[in-house]
CSV table of C-alpha atoms in Angstrom, one decimal:
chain,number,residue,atom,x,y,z
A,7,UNK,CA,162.2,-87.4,-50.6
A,8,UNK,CA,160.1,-84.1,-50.7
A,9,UNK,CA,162.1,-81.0,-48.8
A,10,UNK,CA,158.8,-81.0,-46.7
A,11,UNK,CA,158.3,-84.8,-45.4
A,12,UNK,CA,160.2,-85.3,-42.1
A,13,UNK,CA,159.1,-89.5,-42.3
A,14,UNK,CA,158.6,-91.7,-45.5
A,15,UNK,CA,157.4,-95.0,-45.3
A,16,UNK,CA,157.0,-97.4,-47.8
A,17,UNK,CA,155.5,-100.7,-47.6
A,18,UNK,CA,156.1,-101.4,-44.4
A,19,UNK,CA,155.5,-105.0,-42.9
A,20,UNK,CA,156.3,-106.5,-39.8
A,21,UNK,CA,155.9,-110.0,-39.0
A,22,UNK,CA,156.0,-111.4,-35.6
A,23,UNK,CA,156.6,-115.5,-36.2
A,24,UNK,CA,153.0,-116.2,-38.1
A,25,UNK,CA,151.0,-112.7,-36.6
A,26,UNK,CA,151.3,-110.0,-39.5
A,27,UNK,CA,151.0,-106.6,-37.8
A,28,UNK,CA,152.2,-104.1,-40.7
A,29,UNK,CA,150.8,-104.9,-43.8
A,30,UNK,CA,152.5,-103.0,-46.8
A,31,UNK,CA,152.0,-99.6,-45.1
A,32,UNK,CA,152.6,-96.4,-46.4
A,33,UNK,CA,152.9,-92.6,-45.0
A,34,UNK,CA,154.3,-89.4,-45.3
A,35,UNK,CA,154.3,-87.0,-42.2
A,36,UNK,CA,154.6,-83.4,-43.3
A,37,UNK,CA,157.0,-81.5,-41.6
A,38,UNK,CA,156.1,-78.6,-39.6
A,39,UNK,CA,152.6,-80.3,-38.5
A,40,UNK,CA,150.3,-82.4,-36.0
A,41,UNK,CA,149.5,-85.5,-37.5
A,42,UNK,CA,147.6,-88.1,-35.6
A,43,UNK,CA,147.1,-91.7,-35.9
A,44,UNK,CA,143.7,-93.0,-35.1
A,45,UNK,CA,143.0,-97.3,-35.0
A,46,UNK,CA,141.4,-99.5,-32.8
A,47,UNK,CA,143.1,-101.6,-29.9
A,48,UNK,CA,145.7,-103.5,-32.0
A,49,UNK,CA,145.8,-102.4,-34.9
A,50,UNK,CA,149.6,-101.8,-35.4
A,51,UNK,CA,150.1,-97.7,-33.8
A,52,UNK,CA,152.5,-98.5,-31.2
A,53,UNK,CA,155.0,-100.9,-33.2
A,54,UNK,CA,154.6,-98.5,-36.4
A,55,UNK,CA,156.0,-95.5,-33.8
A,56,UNK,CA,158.4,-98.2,-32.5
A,57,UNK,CA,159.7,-98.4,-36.6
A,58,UNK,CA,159.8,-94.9,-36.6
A,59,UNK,CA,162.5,-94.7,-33.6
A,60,UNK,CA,164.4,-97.6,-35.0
A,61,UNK,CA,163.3,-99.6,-31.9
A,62,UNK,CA,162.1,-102.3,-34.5
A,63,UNK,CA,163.3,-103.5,-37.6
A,64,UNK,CA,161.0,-103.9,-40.7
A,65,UNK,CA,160.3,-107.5,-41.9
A,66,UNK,CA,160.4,-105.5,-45.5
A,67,UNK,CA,160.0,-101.9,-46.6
A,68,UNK,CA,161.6,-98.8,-46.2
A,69,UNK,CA,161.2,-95.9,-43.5
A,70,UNK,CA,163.1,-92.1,-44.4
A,71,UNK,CA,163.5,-89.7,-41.1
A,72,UNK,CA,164.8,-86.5,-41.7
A,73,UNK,CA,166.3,-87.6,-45.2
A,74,UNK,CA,167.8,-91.0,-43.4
A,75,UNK,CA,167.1,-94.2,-44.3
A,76,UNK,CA,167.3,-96.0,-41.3
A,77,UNK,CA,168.0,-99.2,-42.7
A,78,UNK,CA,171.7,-98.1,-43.1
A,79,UNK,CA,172.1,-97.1,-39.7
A,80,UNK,CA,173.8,-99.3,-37.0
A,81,UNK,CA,173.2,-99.6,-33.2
A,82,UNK,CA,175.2,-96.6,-32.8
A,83,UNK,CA,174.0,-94.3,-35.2
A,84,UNK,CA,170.5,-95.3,-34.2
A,85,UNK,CA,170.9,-94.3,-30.4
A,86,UNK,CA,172.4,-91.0,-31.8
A,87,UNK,CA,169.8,-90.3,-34.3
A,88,UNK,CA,167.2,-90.7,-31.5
A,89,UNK,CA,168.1,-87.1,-30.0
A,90,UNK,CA,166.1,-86.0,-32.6
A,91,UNK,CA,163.2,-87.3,-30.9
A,92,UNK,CA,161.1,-86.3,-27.7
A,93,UNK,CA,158.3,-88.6,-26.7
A,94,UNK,CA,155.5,-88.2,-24.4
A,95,UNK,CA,154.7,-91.7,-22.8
A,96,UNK,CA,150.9,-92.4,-22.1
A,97,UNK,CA,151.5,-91.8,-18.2
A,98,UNK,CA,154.2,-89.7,-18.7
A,99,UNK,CA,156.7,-92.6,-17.3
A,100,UNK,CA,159.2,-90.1,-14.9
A,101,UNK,CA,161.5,-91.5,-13.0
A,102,UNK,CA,159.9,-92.0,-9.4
A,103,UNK,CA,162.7,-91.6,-7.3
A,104,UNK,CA,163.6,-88.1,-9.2
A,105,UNK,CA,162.2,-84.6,-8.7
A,106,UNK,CA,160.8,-83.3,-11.9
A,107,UNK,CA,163.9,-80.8,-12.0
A,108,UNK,CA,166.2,-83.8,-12.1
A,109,UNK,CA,163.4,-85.6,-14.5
A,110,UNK,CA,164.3,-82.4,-16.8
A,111,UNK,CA,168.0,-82.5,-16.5
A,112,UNK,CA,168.0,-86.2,-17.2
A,113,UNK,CA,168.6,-86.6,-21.0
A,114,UNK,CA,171.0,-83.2,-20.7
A,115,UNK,CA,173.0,-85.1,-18.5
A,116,UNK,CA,173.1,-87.8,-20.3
A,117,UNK,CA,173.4,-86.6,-24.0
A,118,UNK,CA,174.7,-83.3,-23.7
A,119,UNK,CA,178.2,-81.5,-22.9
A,120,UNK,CA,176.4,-78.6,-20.8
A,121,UNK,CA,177.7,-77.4,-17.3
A,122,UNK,CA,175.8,-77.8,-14.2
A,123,UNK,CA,174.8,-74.5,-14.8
A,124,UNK,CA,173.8,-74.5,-18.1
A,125,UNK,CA,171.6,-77.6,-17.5
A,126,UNK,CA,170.1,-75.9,-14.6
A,127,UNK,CA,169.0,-72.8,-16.4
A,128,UNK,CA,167.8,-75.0,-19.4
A,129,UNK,CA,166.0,-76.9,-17.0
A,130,UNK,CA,164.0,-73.6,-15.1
A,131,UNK,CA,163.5,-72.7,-18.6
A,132,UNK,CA,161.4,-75.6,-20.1
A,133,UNK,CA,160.0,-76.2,-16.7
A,134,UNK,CA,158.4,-72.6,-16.4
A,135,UNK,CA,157.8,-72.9,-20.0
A,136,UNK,CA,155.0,-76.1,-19.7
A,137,UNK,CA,153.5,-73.9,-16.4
A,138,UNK,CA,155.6,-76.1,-14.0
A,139,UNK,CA,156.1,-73.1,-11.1
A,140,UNK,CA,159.3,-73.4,-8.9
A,141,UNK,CA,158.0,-74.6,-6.1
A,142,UNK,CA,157.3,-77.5,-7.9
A,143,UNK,CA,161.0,-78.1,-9.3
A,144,UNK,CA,161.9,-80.3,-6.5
A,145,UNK,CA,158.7,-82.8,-6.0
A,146,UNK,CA,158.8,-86.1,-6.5
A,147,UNK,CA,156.2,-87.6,-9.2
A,148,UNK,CA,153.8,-89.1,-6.1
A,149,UNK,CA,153.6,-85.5,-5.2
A,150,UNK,CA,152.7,-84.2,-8.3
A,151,UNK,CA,148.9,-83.9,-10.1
A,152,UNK,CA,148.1,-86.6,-13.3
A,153,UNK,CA,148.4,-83.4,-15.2
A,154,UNK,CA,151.8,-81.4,-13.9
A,155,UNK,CA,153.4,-84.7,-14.3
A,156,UNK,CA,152.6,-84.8,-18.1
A,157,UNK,CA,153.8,-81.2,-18.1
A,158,UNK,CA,157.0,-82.8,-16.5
A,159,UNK,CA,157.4,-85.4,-19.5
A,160,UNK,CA,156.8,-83.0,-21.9
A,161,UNK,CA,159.6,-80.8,-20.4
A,162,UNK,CA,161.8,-83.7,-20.4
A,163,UNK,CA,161.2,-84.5,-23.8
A,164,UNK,CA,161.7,-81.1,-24.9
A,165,UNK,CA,165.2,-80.5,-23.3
A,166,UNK,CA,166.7,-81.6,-26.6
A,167,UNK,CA,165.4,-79.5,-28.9
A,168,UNK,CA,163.9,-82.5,-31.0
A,169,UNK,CA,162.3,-82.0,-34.4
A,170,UNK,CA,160.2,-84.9,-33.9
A,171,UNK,CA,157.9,-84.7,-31.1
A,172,UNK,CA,155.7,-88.3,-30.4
A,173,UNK,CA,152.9,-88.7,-28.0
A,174,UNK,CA,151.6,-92.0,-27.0
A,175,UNK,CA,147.9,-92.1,-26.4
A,176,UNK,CA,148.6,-88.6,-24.3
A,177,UNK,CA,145.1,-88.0,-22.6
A,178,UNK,CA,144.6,-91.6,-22.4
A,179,UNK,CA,142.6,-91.8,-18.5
A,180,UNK,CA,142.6,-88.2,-18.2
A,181,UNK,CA,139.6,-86.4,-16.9
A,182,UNK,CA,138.4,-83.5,-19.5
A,183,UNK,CA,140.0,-80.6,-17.8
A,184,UNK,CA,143.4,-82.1,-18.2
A,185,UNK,CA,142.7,-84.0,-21.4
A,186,UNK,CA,141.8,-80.7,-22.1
A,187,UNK,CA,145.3,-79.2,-21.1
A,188,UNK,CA,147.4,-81.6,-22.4
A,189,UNK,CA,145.7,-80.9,-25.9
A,190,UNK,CA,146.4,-77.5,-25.6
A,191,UNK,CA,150.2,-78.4,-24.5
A,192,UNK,CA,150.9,-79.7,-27.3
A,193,UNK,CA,149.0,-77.3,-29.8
A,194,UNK,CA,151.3,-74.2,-28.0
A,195,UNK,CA,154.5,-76.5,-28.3
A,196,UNK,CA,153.5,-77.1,-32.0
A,197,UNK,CA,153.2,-72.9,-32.3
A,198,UNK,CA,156.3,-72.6,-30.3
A,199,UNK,CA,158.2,-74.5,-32.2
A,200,UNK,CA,156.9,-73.9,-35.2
A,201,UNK,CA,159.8,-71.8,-36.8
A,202,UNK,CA,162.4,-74.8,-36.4
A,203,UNK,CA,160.2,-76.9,-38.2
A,204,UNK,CA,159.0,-79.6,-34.9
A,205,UNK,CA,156.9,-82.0,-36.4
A,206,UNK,CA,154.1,-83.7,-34.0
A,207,UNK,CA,152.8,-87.4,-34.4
A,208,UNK,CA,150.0,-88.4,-32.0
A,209,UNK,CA,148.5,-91.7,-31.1
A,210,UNK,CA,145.4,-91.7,-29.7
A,211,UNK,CA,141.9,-93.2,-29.8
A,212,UNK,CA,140.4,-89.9,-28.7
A,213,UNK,CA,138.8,-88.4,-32.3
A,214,UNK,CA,137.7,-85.1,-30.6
A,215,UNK,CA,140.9,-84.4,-29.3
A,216,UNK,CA,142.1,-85.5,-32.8
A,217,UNK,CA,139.7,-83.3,-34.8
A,218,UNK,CA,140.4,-80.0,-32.5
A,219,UNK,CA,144.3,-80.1,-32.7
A,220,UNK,CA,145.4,-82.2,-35.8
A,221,UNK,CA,146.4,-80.5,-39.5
A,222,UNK,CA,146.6,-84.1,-40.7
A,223,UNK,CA,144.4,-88.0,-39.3
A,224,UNK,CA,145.3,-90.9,-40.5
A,225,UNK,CA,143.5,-94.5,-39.6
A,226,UNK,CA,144.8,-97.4,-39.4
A,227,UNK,CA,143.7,-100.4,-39.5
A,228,UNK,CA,145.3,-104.0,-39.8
A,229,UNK,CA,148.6,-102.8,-40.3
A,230,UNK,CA,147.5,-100.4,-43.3
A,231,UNK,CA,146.9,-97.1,-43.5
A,232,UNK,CA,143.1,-97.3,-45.2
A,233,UNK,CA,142.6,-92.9,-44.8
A,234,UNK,CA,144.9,-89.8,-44.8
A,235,UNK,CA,143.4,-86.6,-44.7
A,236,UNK,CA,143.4,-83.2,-43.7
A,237,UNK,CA,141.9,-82.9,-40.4
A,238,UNK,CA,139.1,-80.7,-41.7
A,239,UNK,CA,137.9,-83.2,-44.1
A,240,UNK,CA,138.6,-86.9,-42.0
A,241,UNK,CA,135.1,-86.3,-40.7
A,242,UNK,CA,133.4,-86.4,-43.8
A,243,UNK,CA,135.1,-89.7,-44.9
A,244,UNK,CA,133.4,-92.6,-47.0
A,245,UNK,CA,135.4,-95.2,-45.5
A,246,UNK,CA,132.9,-97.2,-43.6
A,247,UNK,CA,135.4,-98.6,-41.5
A,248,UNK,CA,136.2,-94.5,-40.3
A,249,UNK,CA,132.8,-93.5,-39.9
A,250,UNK,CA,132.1,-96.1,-37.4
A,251,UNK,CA,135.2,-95.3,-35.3
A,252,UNK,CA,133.8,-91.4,-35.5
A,253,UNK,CA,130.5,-92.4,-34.8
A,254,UNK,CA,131.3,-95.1,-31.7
């Protein structure tokens, strides 16, 4: 594997009992980059990011994250090697009983060896860090806005220090001022971050959001990958199947 490509995949297929949703897909993902993942409703983006975790195994094919093949890692290993994620879930998905401090100091306490007070200065950092003030540490998700709660998540998924960040369909139901700030969230987390290497992989359906913040677009469709390109030259495709989805 290059020195470059934080995930490989290789003819990927996965099979549900008769229902093929990976077809004999292939990638690289650049480290150091925003690459999104464009497709229509069902074809395959969620369970190829679910491969990419190791939260599904491949019917066949071969998927390299961070130089590991994950077919040679156990249940274990796997749970492990997913601290070098953060993910972003579509509505953010925090705890509703938790403030968004405790939201933040979650996978700390749960994955790390830091003190109390370690965790709480990590914490006030990566909250202050997405714009989260302090008098918002200690509110519950109901109290917070569509858009400080996907600050929260982002903060939670940050408190790692992942080199892989995924976003699920992140301004999915947004209005366009906070579609609008979530796209700049993760462009200044990309730049942040950018010295350790974090690599970014998007899903979305939203191709202006795509074109504006995205080095690399790929589209899927049917469980292949039918275009990869640099973000500056996806709109001038051929594929007829792409232009359509630009145009819609």
């Amino acid at each position: 594997m290059q020195k470059d490509v934080t995930v490989s995949i290789r003819n990927l297929s996965k099979h549900f009992g008769k229902h093929v949703i990976l077809n004999g897909l292939n990638i690289d993902i650049e480290k150091n980059s925003i690459t999104t993942i464009l497709g229509f409703s069902g074809a395959g983006k969620s369970t190829l990011l679910k491969h990419i975790l190791g939260l599904l195994q491949p019917t066949s094919g071969e998927i390299h994250v961070l130089g590991n093949d994950l077919a040679d890692m156990n249940h274990f290993k796997l749970r492990q090697f997913r601290q070098n994620f953060g993910m972003l879930f579509q509505y953010a998905a925090l705890f509703d009983s938790m403030t968004a401090f405790e939201n933040t100091a979650f996978p700390l306490r749960e994955f790390s060896d830091y003190t109390e007070k370690e965790i709480s200065e990590r914490v006030s950092e990566l909250l202050l860090s997405v714009n989260i003030k302090e008098e918002s540490f200690f509110k519950i998700p109901s109290e917070l806005s569509g858009g400080m709660r996907k600050r929260v998540g982002l903060a939670r998924a940050l408190a790692l220090s992942p080199e892989i960040m995924l976003y699920d369909e992140p301004t999915t139901g947004l209005d366009p001022i906070t579609t609008r700030m979530v796209n700049d969230l993760i462009t200044d987390t990309s730049k942040k971050y950018r010295e350790r290497g974090l690599t970014s992989i998007i899903i979305s359906h939203d191709v202006k959001a795509t074109l504006e913040i995205s080095d690399y677009v790929a589209f899927l469709d049917r469980g292949r990958i039918i275009e990869y390109l640099p973000a500056l030259e996806f709109p001038k495709s051929d594929n007829p199947l792409v232009k359509a989805f630009i145009n819609l």
